[in-house]
Tab-separated table of C-alpha atoms in Angstrom:
chain	number	residue	atom	x	y	z
A	1	UNK	CA	0.000	0.000	0.000
A	2	UNK	CA	1.400	3.420	-0.931
A	3	UNK	CA	1.803	6.328	1.434
A	4	UNK	CA	-0.819	8.293	-0.540
A	5	UNK	CA	-3.311	5.438	-0.146
A	6	UNK	CA	-2.667	5.322	3.595
A	7	UNK	CA	-3.209	9.099	3.865
A	8	UNK	CA	-6.476	8.802	1.940
A	9	UNK	CA	-7.697	6.027	4.247
A	10	UNK	CA	-6.710	8.020	7.348
A	11	UNK	CA	-8.669	11.041	6.098
A	12	UNK	CA	-11.720	8.864	5.428
A	13	UNK	CA	-11.549	7.189	8.838
A	14	UNK	CA	-11.113	10.509	10.665
A	15	UNK	CA	-14.064	11.939	8.767
A	16	UNK	CA	-16.286	8.958	9.588
A	17	UNK	CA	-15.482	8.833	13.321
A	18	UNK	CA	-16.150	12.581	13.655
A	19	UNK	CA	-15.630	14.202	17.013
A	20	UNK	CA	-15.155	10.841	18.710
A	21	UNK	CA	-11.667	10.641	17.227
A	22	UNK	CA	-9.665	7.462	16.793
A	23	UNK	CA	-6.558	6.304	18.602
A	24	UNK	CA	-3.366	5.178	16.888
A	25	UNK	CA	-3.878	1.511	17.723
A	26	UNK	CA	-7.320	1.453	16.061
A	27	UNK	CA	-5.965	3.274	12.998
A	28	UNK	CA	-3.171	0.723	12.618
A	29	UNK	CA	-5.627	-2.168	13.018
A	30	UNK	CA	-8.106	-0.678	10.534
A	31	UNK	CA	-5.503	-0.003	7.840
A	32	UNK	CA	-3.393	-3.122	8.502
A	33	UNK	CA	-0.021	-1.430	8.034
A	34	UNK	CA	2.929	-0.694	10.289
A	35	UNK	CA	2.423	1.901	13.012
A	36	UNK	CA	5.389	3.915	11.732
A	37	UNK	CA	3.691	4.349	8.340
A	38	UNK	CA	0.481	5.572	9.976
A	39	UNK	CA	2.369	8.079	12.149
A	40	UNK	CA	4.412	9.265	9.152
A	41	UNK	CA	1.236	9.674	7.085
A	42	UNK	CA	-0.530	11.652	9.828
A	43	UNK	CA	2.497	13.931	10.199
A	44	UNK	CA	2.582	14.503	6.424
A	45	UNK	CA	-1.146	15.281	6.356
A	46	UNK	CA	-0.764	17.753	9.215
A	47	UNK	CA	2.069	19.495	7.358
A	48	UNK	CA	0.173	19.521	4.053
A	49	UNK	CA	-2.923	21.034	5.686
A	50	UNK	CA	-0.837	23.717	7.417
A	51	UNK	CA	1.217	24.553	4.304
A	52	UNK	CA	-1.887	24.921	2.153
A	53	UNK	CA	-3.828	26.743	4.892
A	54	UNK	CA	-6.673	24.246	4.588
A	55	UNK	CA	-9.953	24.642	6.440
A	56	UNK	CA	-9.327	21.550	8.529
A	57	UNK	CA	-6.525	19.991	10.520
A	58	UNK	CA	-5.653	16.769	12.303
A	59	UNK	CA	-5.188	17.190	16.047
A	60	UNK	CA	-4.305	14.791	18.850
A	61	UNK	CA	-6.665	15.349	21.779
A	62	UNK	CA	-7.895	13.119	24.545
A	63	UNK	CA	-5.682	10.241	23.415
A	64	UNK	CA	-7.024	10.148	19.873
A	65	UNK	CA	-6.641	11.788	16.487
A	66	UNK	CA	-9.460	13.973	15.286
A	67	UNK	CA	-10.217	15.921	12.134
A	68	UNK	CA	-11.194	19.454	13.201
A	69	UNK	CA	-11.809	22.797	11.587
A	70	UNK	CA	-8.934	25.239	11.330
A	71	UNK	CA	-9.079	27.567	14.337
A	72	UNK	CA	-8.339	30.553	12.057
A	73	UNK	CA	-11.835	30.109	10.640
A	74	UNK	CA	-13.605	30.203	14.000
A	75	UNK	CA	-15.170	33.659	13.523
A	76	UNK	CA	-16.818	32.531	10.278
A	77	UNK	CA	-18.013	29.282	11.780
A	78	UNK	CA	-19.515	31.150	14.734
A	79	UNK	CA	-21.406	33.463	12.361
A	80	UNK	CA	-22.744	30.479	10.461
A	81	UNK	CA	-23.794	28.469	13.462
A	82	UNK	CA	-25.039	31.238	15.777
A	83	UNK	CA	-25.644	28.697	18.471
A	84	UNK	CA	-27.567	30.104	21.471
A	85	UNK	CA	-25.272	28.031	23.690
A	86	UNK	CA	-22.356	30.429	23.073
A	87	UNK	CA	-22.481	32.037	26.512
A	88	UNK	CA	-19.793	31.970	29.121
A	89	UNK	CA	-20.384	30.059	32.304
A	90	UNK	CA	-20.502	31.598	35.744
A	91	UNK	CA	-17.556	31.872	38.091
A	92	UNK	CA	-19.316	29.388	40.393
A	93	UNK	CA	-19.491	26.817	37.599
A	94	UNK	CA	-15.859	27.439	36.677
A	95	UNK	CA	-14.747	26.999	40.294
A	96	UNK	CA	-16.783	23.798	40.502
A	97	UNK	CA	-15.220	22.544	37.262
A	98	UNK	CA	-11.715	23.254	38.572
A	99	UNK	CA	-12.385	21.347	41.775
A	100	UNK	CA	-13.813	18.370	39.898
A	101	UNK	CA	-10.932	18.357	37.402
A	102	UNK	CA	-8.284	18.242	40.114
A	103	UNK	CA	-10.073	16.057	42.688
A	104	UNK	CA	-12.037	13.608	40.533
A	105	UNK	CA	-13.821	11.422	41.279
A	106	UNK	CA	-15.595	13.646	43.792
A	107	UNK	CA	-19.096	13.926	45.251
A	108	UNK	CA	-21.319	16.999	45.287
A	109	UNK	CA	-20.967	17.232	49.071
A	110	UNK	CA	-17.167	17.202	48.824
A	111	UNK	CA	-17.264	19.979	46.214
A	112	UNK	CA	-19.574	21.992	48.468
A	113	UNK	CA	-17.201	21.502	51.423
A	114	UNK	CA	-14.335	22.926	49.359
A	115	UNK	CA	-16.337	25.837	47.897
A	116	UNK	CA	-18.347	26.517	51.051
A	117	UNK	CA	-21.583	26.991	49.089
A	118	UNK	CA	-24.211	24.893	47.304
A	119	UNK	CA	-23.234	23.542	43.887
A	120	UNK	CA	-26.497	22.169	42.488
A	121	UNK	CA	-26.840	24.795	39.742
A	122	UNK	CA	-23.147	24.791	38.695
A	123	UNK	CA	-23.229	20.979	38.482
A	124	UNK	CA	-26.343	21.111	36.278
A	125	UNK	CA	-24.705	23.707	34.030
A	126	UNK	CA	-21.507	21.669	33.679
A	127	UNK	CA	-23.459	18.478	32.985
A	128	UNK	CA	-25.575	20.220	30.320
A	129	UNK	CA	-22.394	21.464	28.646
A	130	UNK	CA	-21.010	17.893	28.758
A	131	UNK	CA	-17.908	19.039	30.669
A	132	UNK	CA	-18.570	16.674	33.594
A	133	UNK	CA	-20.431	13.402	34.028
A	134	UNK	CA	-21.394	10.856	36.646
A	135	UNK	CA	-18.516	8.395	36.922
A	136	UNK	CA	-19.844	6.106	39.628
A	137	UNK	CA	-21.099	5.922	43.178
A	138	UNK	CA	-19.238	6.408	46.449
A	139	UNK	CA	-18.801	3.318	48.597
A	140	UNK	CA	-19.915	5.210	51.714
A	141	UNK	CA	-23.424	5.222	53.173
A	142	UNK	CA	-25.889	6.823	50.784
A	143	UNK	CA	-23.817	5.908	47.706
A	144	UNK	CA	-23.467	9.529	46.556
A	145	UNK	CA	-22.837	10.229	42.872
A	146	UNK	CA	-19.190	10.705	41.915
A	147	UNK	CA	-18.380	13.320	39.271
A	148	UNK	CA	-15.489	13.492	36.838
A	149	UNK	CA	-14.548	15.323	33.662
A	150	UNK	CA	-15.427	14.142	30.152
A	151	UNK	CA	-13.650	13.763	26.830
A	152	UNK	CA	-15.414	16.973	25.803
A	153	UNK	CA	-13.641	18.688	28.709
A	154	UNK	CA	-10.298	17.461	27.346
A	155	UNK	CA	-11.191	18.548	23.805
A	156	UNK	CA	-12.437	21.947	24.923
A	157	UNK	CA	-9.298	22.744	26.896
A	158	UNK	CA	-6.919	21.156	24.384
A	159	UNK	CA	-5.672	18.461	26.754
A	160	UNK	CA	-4.569	14.978	25.748
A	161	UNK	CA	-5.100	13.599	29.245
A	162	UNK	CA	-6.203	14.946	32.616
A	163	UNK	CA	-2.541	14.818	33.673
A	164	UNK	CA	-1.921	17.723	31.253
A	165	UNK	CA	-3.758	20.110	33.588
A	166	UNK	CA	-1.521	22.948	34.774
A	167	UNK	CA	0.150	22.102	38.080
A	168	UNK	CA	-1.174	23.684	41.224
A	169	UNK	CA	1.116	26.344	42.726
A	170	UNK	CA	3.713	25.000	45.165
A	171	UNK	CA	2.415	24.646	48.688
A	172	UNK	CA	-1.219	24.555	47.578
A	173	UNK	CA	-3.527	21.739	48.512
A	174	UNK	CA	-5.788	20.523	45.724
A	175	UNK	CA	-8.762	21.482	47.852
A	176	UNK	CA	-8.061	25.212	48.026
A	177	UNK	CA	-9.900	27.939	46.130
A	178	UNK	CA	-6.919	28.822	43.927
A	179	UNK	CA	-7.832	25.955	41.591
A	180	UNK	CA	-10.282	28.171	39.735
A	181	UNK	CA	-7.594	30.805	39.172
A	182	UNK	CA	-5.671	28.347	37.009
A	183	UNK	CA	-8.696	28.082	34.745
A	184	UNK	CA	-9.407	31.817	34.688
A	185	UNK	CA	-5.854	32.585	33.588
A	186	UNK	CA	-5.954	30.305	30.559
A	187	UNK	CA	-9.656	29.872	29.782
A	188	UNK	CA	-11.722	33.023	30.232
A	189	UNK	CA	-14.873	31.744	28.529
A	190	UNK	CA	-16.434	28.358	28.037
A	191	UNK	CA	-19.107	28.194	25.349
A	192	UNK	CA	-22.278	26.445	26.385
């Protein structure tokens, strides 16, 4: 199989899987060629798209490759879509998201203990935006719901894994309020 054929297959597979993305192992299995050829082909496609200033690109997010639109075209896409969900989230929701990201899995009560206020509304907002999800139940009495971040969270913040989160400042416990500051510095708005 030629390199051009492999690139064509990769483009087709990335298009078909959409925003789910596909990991390297699945690509290799689907194409039935050496991993090195798949990696080389992806790198060549990424370079070709960048050199020609194409409207799409191949990115590696959340442990998988994904075909996405070129970020330079975002203003035009936003005009076209005009999605009513394009509103920023509240500071309370952002603080809640930071706590969940760094302490996951975590219960609502534990989040409220850290924030010192109720978190029902921020949790609903984050769930509706698909940034967090229920990841299980606590083993303690009452079996409270445990929350964690989603793949959409990774995609939105451009992270490959949760370990790519910025480190907390030295001497800070993961339960302190400064967690939200890390998000505010880098991510001022989160579209709904």
